[in-house]
Short mmCIF file of N, CA and C in Angstrom, two decimals:
data_model
loop_
_atom_site.label_atom_id
_atom_site.label_comp_id
_atom_site.label_asym_id
_atom_site.label_seq_id
_atom_site.Cartn_x
_atom_site.Cartn_y
_atom_site.Cartn_z
N MET A 1 1.48 -165.58 103.15
CA MET A 1 0.95 -166.16 101.92
C MET A 1 1.16 -167.68 101.94
N MET A 2 0.46 -168.35 101.05
CA MET A 2 0.47 -169.81 101.05
C MET A 2 1.50 -170.36 100.05
N GLY A 3 1.72 -171.69 100.14
CA GLY A 3 2.80 -172.33 99.41
C GLY A 3 2.80 -172.12 97.91
N LYS A 4 1.64 -172.32 97.27
CA LYS A 4 1.58 -172.17 95.81
C LYS A 4 1.87 -170.74 95.39
N THR A 5 1.45 -169.79 96.21
CA THR A 5 1.70 -168.37 95.90
C THR A 5 3.19 -168.07 95.98
N HIS A 6 3.84 -168.53 97.04
CA HIS A 6 5.28 -168.32 97.16
C HIS A 6 6.04 -168.99 96.00
N TYR A 7 5.57 -170.16 95.62
CA TYR A 7 6.20 -170.91 94.52
C TYR A 7 6.15 -170.10 93.22
N VAL A 8 4.96 -169.64 92.85
CA VAL A 8 4.81 -168.99 91.55
C VAL A 8 5.38 -167.57 91.57
N ILE A 9 5.26 -166.86 92.68
CA ILE A 9 5.83 -165.52 92.76
C ILE A 9 7.36 -165.59 92.78
N GLY A 10 7.90 -166.64 93.40
CA GLY A 10 9.36 -166.84 93.36
C GLY A 10 9.87 -166.96 91.93
N MET A 11 9.15 -167.72 91.11
CA MET A 11 9.54 -167.86 89.70
C MET A 11 9.37 -166.55 88.95
N ALA A 12 8.23 -165.90 89.16
CA ALA A 12 7.94 -164.66 88.42
C ALA A 12 8.96 -163.57 88.74
N THR A 13 9.30 -163.41 90.01
CA THR A 13 10.27 -162.36 90.37
C THR A 13 11.67 -162.71 89.87
N ALA A 14 12.03 -163.98 89.90
CA ALA A 14 13.36 -164.38 89.42
C ALA A 14 13.50 -164.11 87.92
N ILE A 15 12.46 -164.44 87.16
CA ILE A 15 12.50 -164.18 85.71
C ILE A 15 12.53 -162.69 85.44
N THR A 16 11.70 -161.94 86.15
CA THR A 16 11.64 -160.48 85.95
C THR A 16 12.98 -159.83 86.25
N ALA A 17 13.61 -160.23 87.35
CA ALA A 17 14.85 -159.58 87.78
C ALA A 17 16.06 -159.99 86.95
N THR A 18 16.10 -161.26 86.51
CA THR A 18 17.30 -161.73 85.81
C THR A 18 17.22 -161.52 84.30
N GLN A 19 16.00 -161.31 83.76
CA GLN A 19 15.84 -161.08 82.32
C GLN A 19 16.60 -162.12 81.49
N PRO A 20 16.20 -163.40 81.58
CA PRO A 20 16.92 -164.44 80.83
C PRO A 20 16.93 -164.19 79.33
N LYS A 21 18.08 -164.51 78.72
CA LYS A 21 18.27 -164.22 77.30
C LYS A 21 18.16 -165.47 76.42
N ASN A 22 18.03 -166.63 77.04
CA ASN A 22 17.90 -167.87 76.28
C ASN A 22 17.19 -168.92 77.13
N ILE A 23 16.93 -170.09 76.52
CA ILE A 23 16.20 -171.16 77.21
C ILE A 23 16.92 -171.59 78.48
N LYS A 24 18.22 -171.73 78.41
CA LYS A 24 18.99 -172.19 79.57
C LYS A 24 18.83 -171.22 80.74
N GLU A 25 19.02 -169.94 80.48
CA GLU A 25 18.87 -168.95 81.55
C GLU A 25 17.45 -168.91 82.09
N CYS A 26 16.47 -169.15 81.21
CA CYS A 26 15.07 -169.13 81.60
C CYS A 26 14.76 -170.28 82.56
N VAL A 27 15.20 -171.49 82.23
CA VAL A 27 14.90 -172.64 83.10
C VAL A 27 15.68 -172.55 84.41
N ILE A 28 16.86 -171.94 84.38
CA ILE A 28 17.61 -171.71 85.61
C ILE A 28 16.84 -170.76 86.52
N ALA A 29 16.34 -169.67 85.94
CA ALA A 29 15.58 -168.69 86.73
C ALA A 29 14.31 -169.32 87.30
N LEU A 30 13.62 -170.13 86.50
CA LEU A 30 12.40 -170.79 86.96
C LEU A 30 12.67 -171.71 88.14
N SER A 31 13.65 -172.60 87.98
CA SER A 31 13.89 -173.60 89.01
C SER A 31 14.48 -172.99 90.28
N ALA A 32 15.47 -172.12 90.13
CA ALA A 32 16.09 -171.50 91.31
C ALA A 32 15.11 -170.55 92.00
N GLY A 33 14.34 -169.79 91.22
CA GLY A 33 13.34 -168.89 91.81
C GLY A 33 12.27 -169.66 92.56
N ALA A 34 11.86 -170.80 92.02
CA ALA A 34 10.87 -171.65 92.70
C ALA A 34 11.40 -172.15 94.03
N LEU A 35 12.64 -172.65 94.02
CA LEU A 35 13.25 -173.15 95.26
C LEU A 35 13.37 -172.04 96.31
N GLY A 36 13.88 -170.88 95.87
CA GLY A 36 14.01 -169.76 96.80
C GLY A 36 12.67 -169.29 97.32
N GLY A 37 11.67 -169.34 96.45
CA GLY A 37 10.34 -168.86 96.82
C GLY A 37 9.69 -169.66 97.94
N VAL A 38 10.03 -170.93 98.05
CA VAL A 38 9.36 -171.77 99.06
C VAL A 38 10.25 -172.15 100.24
N PHE A 39 11.56 -171.91 100.14
CA PHE A 39 12.47 -172.46 101.16
C PHE A 39 12.18 -171.96 102.57
N ALA A 40 11.80 -170.69 102.72
CA ALA A 40 11.61 -170.12 104.06
C ALA A 40 10.61 -170.91 104.88
N ASP A 41 9.64 -171.55 104.23
CA ASP A 41 8.61 -172.28 104.97
C ASP A 41 9.01 -173.72 105.29
N ILE A 42 10.30 -174.02 105.20
CA ILE A 42 10.79 -175.31 105.66
C ILE A 42 10.60 -175.42 107.18
N ASP A 43 10.33 -174.27 107.80
CA ASP A 43 10.16 -174.23 109.26
C ASP A 43 8.71 -174.46 109.71
N THR A 44 7.87 -174.95 108.82
CA THR A 44 6.46 -175.15 109.18
C THR A 44 6.15 -176.57 109.63
N VAL A 45 7.18 -177.38 109.86
CA VAL A 45 6.99 -178.79 110.20
C VAL A 45 6.08 -178.96 111.41
N LYS A 46 6.16 -178.04 112.35
CA LYS A 46 5.41 -178.19 113.60
C LYS A 46 4.19 -177.28 113.71
N ASN A 47 3.72 -176.71 112.61
CA ASN A 47 2.53 -175.85 112.74
C ASN A 47 1.43 -176.25 111.76
N ASP A 48 0.33 -175.52 111.77
CA ASP A 48 -0.85 -175.88 111.00
C ASP A 48 -0.69 -175.72 109.50
N TYR A 49 0.35 -175.00 109.05
CA TYR A 49 0.54 -174.76 107.62
C TYR A 49 1.49 -175.76 106.97
N LYS A 50 1.84 -176.84 107.69
CA LYS A 50 2.86 -177.76 107.16
C LYS A 50 2.43 -178.42 105.85
N HIS A 51 1.14 -178.76 105.73
CA HIS A 51 0.68 -179.44 104.51
C HIS A 51 0.70 -178.48 103.32
N ASP A 52 0.28 -177.24 103.54
CA ASP A 52 0.32 -176.25 102.47
C ASP A 52 1.76 -175.97 102.04
N ALA A 53 2.65 -175.82 103.02
CA ALA A 53 4.06 -175.57 102.70
C ALA A 53 4.65 -176.74 101.93
N LEU A 54 4.24 -177.95 102.29
CA LEU A 54 4.73 -179.15 101.59
C LEU A 54 4.32 -179.13 100.13
N ILE A 55 3.11 -178.67 99.84
CA ILE A 55 2.66 -178.58 98.44
C ILE A 55 3.57 -177.64 97.66
N GLY A 56 3.86 -176.47 98.24
CA GLY A 56 4.76 -175.52 97.58
C GLY A 56 6.14 -176.10 97.35
N GLN A 57 6.65 -176.82 98.35
CA GLN A 57 7.99 -177.40 98.22
C GLN A 57 8.00 -178.52 97.18
N LEU A 58 6.94 -179.33 97.14
CA LEU A 58 6.86 -180.39 96.13
C LEU A 58 6.78 -179.80 94.72
N LEU A 59 6.03 -178.71 94.57
CA LEU A 59 5.98 -178.03 93.28
C LEU A 59 7.36 -177.53 92.87
N ALA A 60 8.09 -176.95 93.82
CA ALA A 60 9.42 -176.43 93.52
C ALA A 60 10.39 -177.54 93.15
N TYR A 61 10.40 -178.62 93.94
CA TYR A 61 11.30 -179.74 93.63
C TYR A 61 10.89 -180.43 92.34
N GLY A 62 9.58 -180.48 92.08
CA GLY A 62 9.12 -181.03 90.81
C GLY A 62 9.58 -180.19 89.63
N THR A 63 9.56 -178.87 89.81
CA THR A 63 10.05 -177.96 88.77
C THR A 63 11.52 -178.20 88.49
N VAL A 64 12.30 -178.35 89.56
CA VAL A 64 13.73 -178.63 89.39
C VAL A 64 13.92 -179.95 88.65
N GLY A 65 13.14 -180.96 89.03
CA GLY A 65 13.24 -182.26 88.35
C GLY A 65 12.92 -182.16 86.87
N ILE A 66 11.86 -181.44 86.54
CA ILE A 66 11.48 -181.26 85.13
C ILE A 66 12.57 -180.50 84.38
N VAL A 67 13.13 -179.47 85.02
CA VAL A 67 14.20 -178.69 84.40
C VAL A 67 15.42 -179.57 84.13
N LEU A 68 15.80 -180.40 85.09
CA LEU A 68 16.97 -181.27 84.90
C LEU A 68 16.70 -182.32 83.83
N LEU A 69 15.46 -182.82 83.76
CA LEU A 69 15.09 -183.77 82.70
C LEU A 69 15.16 -183.08 81.34
N PHE A 70 14.60 -181.87 81.27
CA PHE A 70 14.66 -181.08 80.04
C PHE A 70 16.12 -180.81 79.66
N ASP A 71 16.92 -180.48 80.66
CA ASP A 71 18.34 -180.22 80.45
C ASP A 71 19.04 -181.44 79.84
N TYR A 72 18.68 -182.62 80.33
CA TYR A 72 19.30 -183.85 79.83
C TYR A 72 19.00 -184.05 78.35
N PHE A 73 17.74 -183.89 77.96
CA PHE A 73 17.35 -184.13 76.57
C PHE A 73 17.74 -182.98 75.65
N ALA A 74 17.70 -181.75 76.16
CA ALA A 74 18.04 -180.59 75.34
C ALA A 74 19.53 -180.29 75.36
N GLU A 75 20.27 -181.02 76.21
CA GLU A 75 21.73 -180.87 76.34
C GLU A 75 22.13 -179.42 76.59
N LEU A 76 21.50 -178.82 77.61
CA LEU A 76 21.83 -177.44 77.98
C LEU A 76 23.12 -177.35 78.80
N GLY A 77 23.50 -178.46 79.42
CA GLY A 77 24.76 -178.49 80.16
C GLY A 77 24.67 -178.14 81.63
N ILE A 78 23.45 -177.99 82.16
CA ILE A 78 23.30 -177.62 83.57
C ILE A 78 23.78 -178.74 84.48
N LEU A 79 23.22 -179.93 84.30
CA LEU A 79 23.56 -181.06 85.17
C LEU A 79 25.03 -181.45 85.03
N SER A 80 25.54 -181.44 83.80
CA SER A 80 26.95 -181.79 83.61
C SER A 80 27.87 -180.79 84.28
N SER A 81 27.48 -179.51 84.28
CA SER A 81 28.27 -178.49 84.97
C SER A 81 28.26 -178.72 86.48
N ILE A 82 27.08 -179.06 87.02
CA ILE A 82 26.97 -179.31 88.45
C ILE A 82 27.84 -180.50 88.86
N VAL A 83 27.83 -181.55 88.04
CA VAL A 83 28.53 -182.79 88.39
C VAL A 83 30.02 -182.72 88.10
N HIS A 84 30.40 -182.11 86.98
CA HIS A 84 31.79 -182.21 86.53
C HIS A 84 32.66 -181.00 86.82
N GLU A 85 32.07 -179.82 86.91
CA GLU A 85 32.87 -178.62 87.16
C GLU A 85 32.87 -178.31 88.65
N ASN A 86 34.06 -178.13 89.23
CA ASN A 86 34.18 -177.77 90.65
C ASN A 86 33.38 -178.71 91.55
N PHE A 87 33.62 -180.01 91.40
CA PHE A 87 32.86 -181.02 92.12
C PHE A 87 32.93 -180.83 93.63
N ILE A 88 34.13 -180.50 94.14
CA ILE A 88 34.30 -180.29 95.58
C ILE A 88 33.45 -179.12 96.06
N THR A 89 33.45 -178.04 95.29
CA THR A 89 32.64 -176.86 95.63
C THR A 89 31.16 -177.23 95.67
N THR A 90 30.72 -178.05 94.72
CA THR A 90 29.33 -178.49 94.68
C THR A 90 28.98 -179.28 95.93
N ILE A 91 29.86 -180.19 96.34
CA ILE A 91 29.62 -181.00 97.54
C ILE A 91 29.55 -180.11 98.77
N VAL A 92 30.46 -179.13 98.87
CA VAL A 92 30.44 -178.19 100.01
C VAL A 92 29.10 -177.44 100.04
N GLY A 93 28.65 -176.98 98.87
CA GLY A 93 27.37 -176.28 98.78
C GLY A 93 26.20 -177.16 99.18
N LEU A 94 26.20 -178.42 98.74
CA LEU A 94 25.13 -179.35 99.09
C LEU A 94 25.09 -179.62 100.60
N VAL A 95 26.26 -179.82 101.19
CA VAL A 95 26.34 -180.06 102.64
C VAL A 95 25.85 -178.82 103.40
N MET A 96 26.30 -177.65 102.95
CA MET A 96 25.88 -176.40 103.58
C MET A 96 24.36 -176.23 103.48
N TYR A 97 23.80 -176.51 102.30
CA TYR A 97 22.36 -176.37 102.09
C TYR A 97 21.59 -177.35 102.97
N LEU A 98 22.12 -178.57 103.09
CA LEU A 98 21.48 -179.58 103.93
C LEU A 98 21.47 -179.15 105.40
N ILE A 99 22.58 -178.60 105.87
CA ILE A 99 22.67 -178.13 107.26
C ILE A 99 21.66 -177.00 107.50
N ILE A 100 21.60 -176.06 106.57
CA ILE A 100 20.65 -174.94 106.69
C ILE A 100 19.21 -175.46 106.69
N THR A 101 18.94 -176.46 105.86
CA THR A 101 17.62 -177.06 105.80
C THR A 101 17.25 -177.72 107.12
N ILE A 102 18.20 -178.44 107.71
CA ILE A 102 17.95 -179.10 109.00
C ILE A 102 17.72 -178.07 110.10
N VAL A 103 18.58 -177.06 110.14
CA VAL A 103 18.42 -176.00 111.15
C VAL A 103 17.06 -175.30 110.96
N GLY A 104 16.71 -175.01 109.70
CA GLY A 104 15.42 -174.38 109.42
C GLY A 104 14.26 -175.27 109.81
N GLY A 105 14.39 -176.57 109.55
CA GLY A 105 13.31 -177.50 109.86
C GLY A 105 13.02 -177.64 111.34
N ILE A 106 14.03 -177.44 112.18
CA ILE A 106 13.81 -177.56 113.62
C ILE A 106 13.58 -176.20 114.28
N SER A 107 13.61 -175.13 113.50
CA SER A 107 13.38 -173.78 114.03
C SER A 107 11.88 -173.51 114.14
N LYS A 108 11.52 -172.60 115.03
CA LYS A 108 10.14 -172.16 115.13
C LYS A 108 9.78 -171.38 113.86
N HIS A 109 8.49 -171.42 113.51
CA HIS A 109 8.04 -170.73 112.30
C HIS A 109 8.29 -169.22 112.42
N ARG A 110 8.73 -168.65 111.31
CA ARG A 110 9.07 -167.23 111.21
C ARG A 110 10.14 -166.82 112.23
N THR A 111 11.20 -167.59 112.23
CA THR A 111 12.40 -167.18 112.98
C THR A 111 13.56 -167.17 111.99
N PHE A 112 14.49 -168.09 112.14
CA PHE A 112 15.71 -168.11 111.32
C PHE A 112 15.45 -168.06 109.81
N THR A 113 14.55 -168.93 109.31
CA THR A 113 14.39 -169.02 107.85
C THR A 113 13.70 -167.80 107.24
N HIS A 114 13.13 -166.95 108.07
CA HIS A 114 12.50 -165.73 107.57
C HIS A 114 13.38 -164.51 107.83
N SER A 115 14.68 -164.70 107.69
CA SER A 115 15.63 -163.62 107.97
C SER A 115 16.61 -163.43 106.81
N PHE A 116 17.23 -162.26 106.79
CA PHE A 116 18.28 -162.00 105.79
C PHE A 116 19.46 -162.95 105.97
N LEU A 117 19.70 -163.39 107.21
CA LEU A 117 20.79 -164.33 107.48
C LEU A 117 20.56 -165.63 106.72
N ALA A 118 19.35 -166.16 106.78
CA ALA A 118 19.04 -167.39 106.06
C ALA A 118 19.10 -167.18 104.56
N VAL A 119 18.63 -166.03 104.09
CA VAL A 119 18.72 -165.71 102.65
C VAL A 119 20.18 -165.75 102.21
N LEU A 120 21.05 -165.08 102.96
CA LEU A 120 22.46 -165.00 102.61
C LEU A 120 23.12 -166.37 102.62
N LEU A 121 22.95 -167.12 103.71
CA LEU A 121 23.62 -168.41 103.84
C LEU A 121 23.14 -169.42 102.80
N SER A 122 21.83 -169.50 102.60
CA SER A 122 21.33 -170.48 101.63
C SER A 122 21.63 -170.05 100.19
N SER A 123 21.71 -168.75 99.93
CA SER A 123 22.08 -168.28 98.59
C SER A 123 23.55 -168.58 98.30
N ILE A 124 24.39 -168.45 99.31
CA ILE A 124 25.80 -168.84 99.15
C ILE A 124 25.89 -170.32 98.85
N ALA A 125 25.14 -171.14 99.60
CA ALA A 125 25.15 -172.58 99.38
C ALA A 125 24.69 -172.91 97.96
N MET A 126 23.63 -172.25 97.50
CA MET A 126 23.10 -172.50 96.16
C MET A 126 24.12 -172.08 95.10
N THR A 127 24.84 -170.99 95.34
CA THR A 127 25.87 -170.53 94.41
C THR A 127 27.01 -171.53 94.33
N LEU A 128 27.36 -172.13 95.47
CA LEU A 128 28.42 -173.14 95.47
C LEU A 128 27.98 -174.40 94.72
N ILE A 129 26.71 -174.74 94.83
CA ILE A 129 26.18 -175.91 94.12
C ILE A 129 26.26 -175.67 92.61
N TYR A 130 25.78 -174.50 92.18
CA TYR A 130 25.82 -174.15 90.75
C TYR A 130 25.67 -172.64 90.66
N MET A 131 26.74 -171.97 90.29
CA MET A 131 26.79 -170.51 90.38
C MET A 131 25.59 -169.79 89.76
N PRO A 132 25.13 -170.17 88.55
CA PRO A 132 23.99 -169.44 87.97
C PRO A 132 22.69 -169.53 88.78
N PHE A 133 22.59 -170.49 89.71
CA PHE A 133 21.40 -170.59 90.56
C PHE A 133 21.35 -169.51 91.64
N GLY A 134 22.50 -168.96 92.02
CA GLY A 134 22.58 -168.10 93.19
C GLY A 134 21.68 -166.89 93.18
N ILE A 135 21.76 -166.07 92.14
CA ILE A 135 20.98 -164.82 92.08
C ILE A 135 19.48 -165.08 91.97
N PRO A 136 19.01 -165.93 91.02
CA PRO A 136 17.56 -166.15 90.96
C PRO A 136 17.00 -166.82 92.21
N TYR A 137 17.80 -167.66 92.86
CA TYR A 137 17.37 -168.27 94.12
C TYR A 137 17.18 -167.18 95.18
N MET A 138 18.15 -166.29 95.30
CA MET A 138 18.08 -165.22 96.29
C MET A 138 16.87 -164.31 96.02
N ILE A 139 16.61 -164.01 94.76
CA ILE A 139 15.48 -163.16 94.41
C ILE A 139 14.16 -163.85 94.78
N GLY A 140 14.07 -165.14 94.48
CA GLY A 140 12.88 -165.90 94.86
C GLY A 140 12.68 -165.91 96.36
N TYR A 141 13.77 -166.08 97.09
CA TYR A 141 13.71 -166.10 98.56
C TYR A 141 13.25 -164.74 99.10
N LEU A 142 13.82 -163.67 98.57
CA LEU A 142 13.42 -162.32 99.01
C LEU A 142 11.96 -162.04 98.69
N SER A 143 11.45 -162.62 97.59
CA SER A 143 10.03 -162.44 97.27
C SER A 143 9.15 -163.07 98.35
N HIS A 144 9.61 -164.18 98.91
CA HIS A 144 8.87 -164.83 100.00
C HIS A 144 8.76 -163.90 101.20
N LEU A 145 9.90 -163.33 101.59
CA LEU A 145 9.89 -162.43 102.75
C LEU A 145 9.04 -161.20 102.47
N GLY A 146 9.13 -160.67 101.24
CA GLY A 146 8.34 -159.50 100.88
C GLY A 146 6.85 -159.76 100.97
N LEU A 147 6.42 -160.93 100.48
CA LEU A 147 4.99 -161.29 100.58
C LEU A 147 4.56 -161.45 102.03
N ASP A 148 5.40 -162.11 102.83
CA ASP A 148 5.04 -162.36 104.23
C ASP A 148 4.95 -161.06 105.04
N ILE A 149 5.72 -160.07 104.67
CA ILE A 149 5.67 -158.78 105.38
C ILE A 149 4.29 -158.14 105.22
N LEU A 150 3.59 -158.45 104.14
CA LEU A 150 2.28 -157.86 103.89
C LEU A 150 1.23 -158.30 104.89
N ASN A 151 1.41 -159.50 105.50
CA ASN A 151 0.33 -159.97 106.36
C ASN A 151 0.54 -159.61 107.83
N LYS A 152 -0.19 -160.25 108.70
CA LYS A 152 -0.34 -159.76 110.06
C LYS A 152 0.60 -160.40 111.09
N LYS A 153 1.53 -161.24 110.65
CA LYS A 153 2.50 -161.82 111.58
C LYS A 153 3.89 -161.30 111.23
N LYS A 154 4.64 -160.90 112.23
CA LYS A 154 5.93 -160.24 111.99
C LYS A 154 6.96 -161.17 111.35
N VAL A 155 7.78 -160.57 110.48
CA VAL A 155 8.86 -161.27 109.81
C VAL A 155 10.18 -160.76 110.39
N PRO A 156 10.96 -161.63 111.04
CA PRO A 156 12.18 -161.19 111.73
C PRO A 156 13.37 -161.07 110.77
N LEU A 157 13.34 -160.07 109.91
CA LEU A 157 14.37 -159.93 108.88
C LEU A 157 15.77 -159.87 109.45
N LEU A 158 15.94 -159.29 110.64
CA LEU A 158 17.27 -159.13 111.24
C LEU A 158 17.54 -160.17 112.31
N PHE A 159 16.80 -161.28 112.29
CA PHE A 159 17.02 -162.37 113.24
C PHE A 159 18.52 -162.66 113.37
N PRO A 160 19.03 -162.82 114.59
CA PRO A 160 18.34 -162.97 115.87
C PRO A 160 18.02 -161.66 116.60
N LYS A 161 18.23 -160.51 115.96
CA LYS A 161 17.94 -159.22 116.60
C LYS A 161 16.49 -158.82 116.34
N GLY A 162 15.87 -158.15 117.28
CA GLY A 162 14.54 -157.58 117.08
C GLY A 162 13.44 -158.61 116.95
N ASP A 163 12.20 -158.13 116.89
CA ASP A 163 11.06 -159.04 116.80
C ASP A 163 10.41 -159.03 115.43
N GLY A 164 10.91 -158.27 114.49
CA GLY A 164 10.42 -158.32 113.12
C GLY A 164 9.47 -157.20 112.76
N ILE A 165 9.03 -157.22 111.48
CA ILE A 165 8.12 -156.20 110.98
C ILE A 165 6.98 -156.85 110.19
N CYS A 166 5.86 -156.19 110.13
CA CYS A 166 4.77 -156.59 109.25
C CYS A 166 3.93 -155.35 108.95
N LEU A 167 3.29 -155.36 107.80
CA LEU A 167 2.44 -154.24 107.42
C LEU A 167 0.99 -154.45 107.85
N GLY A 168 0.61 -155.70 108.10
CA GLY A 168 -0.73 -155.99 108.57
C GLY A 168 -1.83 -155.72 107.58
N TRP A 169 -1.51 -155.79 106.29
CA TRP A 169 -2.50 -155.46 105.26
C TRP A 169 -3.45 -156.60 104.93
N CYS A 170 -3.02 -157.85 105.18
CA CYS A 170 -3.85 -158.97 104.75
C CYS A 170 -3.56 -160.21 105.60
N TYR A 171 -4.41 -161.21 105.44
CA TYR A 171 -4.20 -162.51 106.09
C TYR A 171 -3.51 -163.44 105.09
N ALA A 172 -2.74 -164.39 105.63
CA ALA A 172 -1.92 -165.27 104.79
C ALA A 172 -2.74 -166.10 103.80
N ASN A 173 -3.94 -166.51 104.18
CA ASN A 173 -4.69 -167.45 103.34
C ASN A 173 -6.02 -166.91 102.83
N LYS A 174 -6.12 -165.59 102.67
CA LYS A 174 -7.38 -164.98 102.25
C LYS A 174 -7.30 -164.42 100.83
N VAL A 175 -8.00 -163.35 100.56
CA VAL A 175 -8.16 -162.81 99.21
C VAL A 175 -6.84 -162.39 98.58
N ALA A 176 -6.00 -161.69 99.35
CA ALA A 176 -4.73 -161.20 98.79
C ALA A 176 -3.87 -162.36 98.30
N ASN A 177 -3.86 -163.46 99.06
CA ASN A 177 -3.11 -164.64 98.65
C ASN A 177 -3.60 -165.14 97.30
N THR A 178 -4.92 -165.24 97.13
CA THR A 178 -5.50 -165.72 95.88
C THR A 178 -5.15 -164.78 94.72
N VAL A 179 -5.22 -163.49 94.97
CA VAL A 179 -4.90 -162.51 93.92
C VAL A 179 -3.45 -162.65 93.48
N PHE A 180 -2.52 -162.71 94.46
CA PHE A 180 -1.10 -162.86 94.11
C PHE A 180 -0.84 -164.18 93.38
N MET A 181 -1.50 -165.24 93.82
CA MET A 181 -1.30 -166.54 93.18
C MET A 181 -1.77 -166.51 91.73
N ILE A 182 -2.95 -165.96 91.49
CA ILE A 182 -3.48 -165.88 90.12
C ILE A 182 -2.59 -165.01 89.24
N LEU A 183 -2.19 -163.86 89.77
CA LEU A 183 -1.29 -162.97 89.02
C LEU A 183 0.02 -163.67 88.69
N GLY A 184 0.54 -164.43 89.66
CA GLY A 184 1.78 -165.16 89.43
C GLY A 184 1.65 -166.20 88.35
N PHE A 185 0.56 -166.98 88.40
CA PHE A 185 0.36 -168.02 87.39
C PHE A 185 0.12 -167.44 86.00
N ILE A 186 -0.41 -166.23 85.93
CA ILE A 186 -0.55 -165.55 84.64
C ILE A 186 0.81 -164.99 84.20
N ALA A 187 1.54 -164.40 85.15
CA ALA A 187 2.79 -163.71 84.83
C ALA A 187 3.88 -164.65 84.34
N VAL A 188 3.99 -165.83 84.94
CA VAL A 188 5.12 -166.72 84.61
C VAL A 188 5.14 -167.09 83.12
N PRO A 189 4.06 -167.63 82.55
CA PRO A 189 4.13 -167.95 81.11
C PRO A 189 4.31 -166.72 80.23
N VAL A 190 3.70 -165.59 80.63
CA VAL A 190 3.86 -164.36 79.85
C VAL A 190 5.34 -163.94 79.87
N LEU A 191 5.95 -163.97 81.03
CA LEU A 191 7.37 -163.58 81.15
C LEU A 191 8.27 -164.53 80.37
N ILE A 192 7.94 -165.81 80.37
CA ILE A 192 8.73 -166.78 79.59
C ILE A 192 8.63 -166.46 78.10
N ILE A 193 7.42 -166.23 77.64
CA ILE A 193 7.22 -165.90 76.21
C ILE A 193 7.94 -164.63 75.84
N VAL A 194 7.82 -163.61 76.68
CA VAL A 194 8.49 -162.33 76.40
C VAL A 194 10.00 -162.51 76.35
N SER A 195 10.56 -163.28 77.29
CA SER A 195 12.01 -163.47 77.29
C SER A 195 12.47 -164.25 76.06
N MET A 196 11.64 -165.19 75.59
CA MET A 196 12.01 -165.95 74.40
C MET A 196 11.90 -165.10 73.12
N ILE A 197 10.90 -164.24 73.09
CA ILE A 197 10.70 -163.37 71.91
C ILE A 197 11.84 -162.35 71.80
N THR A 198 12.28 -161.84 72.93
CA THR A 198 13.26 -160.77 72.91
C THR A 198 14.71 -161.25 72.95
N GLN A 199 14.91 -162.57 72.95
CA GLN A 199 16.30 -163.07 73.02
C GLN A 199 17.05 -162.86 71.70
#
């Protein structure tokens, strides 16, 4: 699947799975799910999908930026918690995430970053940065792998063991991608409204 699809499905699955009970939990799920949803394609630097992956990553980082700006004005306490609580742990998480990003960036497409190992390591790093980010980030990341399994190129979930699995049901940039993307863009605002109504 393509970058925008991974971005929006990452958010939708994170909100669905975490069932946020307030605005703070909702924006955490959105931003962490978006990041997790696109991170696996950090390994596209050397292939034909690098521009599409970059769009997804820019959308995710833009979402995080908007969330942190909203946090500042709404005084939700996210940024202050990241900066002031367990500062050493946050730095360790940031360094770990940076290392994983570098390793992923120099890896061949659909190797390390498309594995449970990368999900685990980067989710731990995200949890160290800010604990509430950990679960929605992991869910967003798993949604990426789940979508990629649907198409015709193998996903090495158990990397470095084995050659991976795929269902071969669709192509990454064809009709199924468009359907998932549209459903995701419809689902995200609906899920946000539902979570706000039921809080």
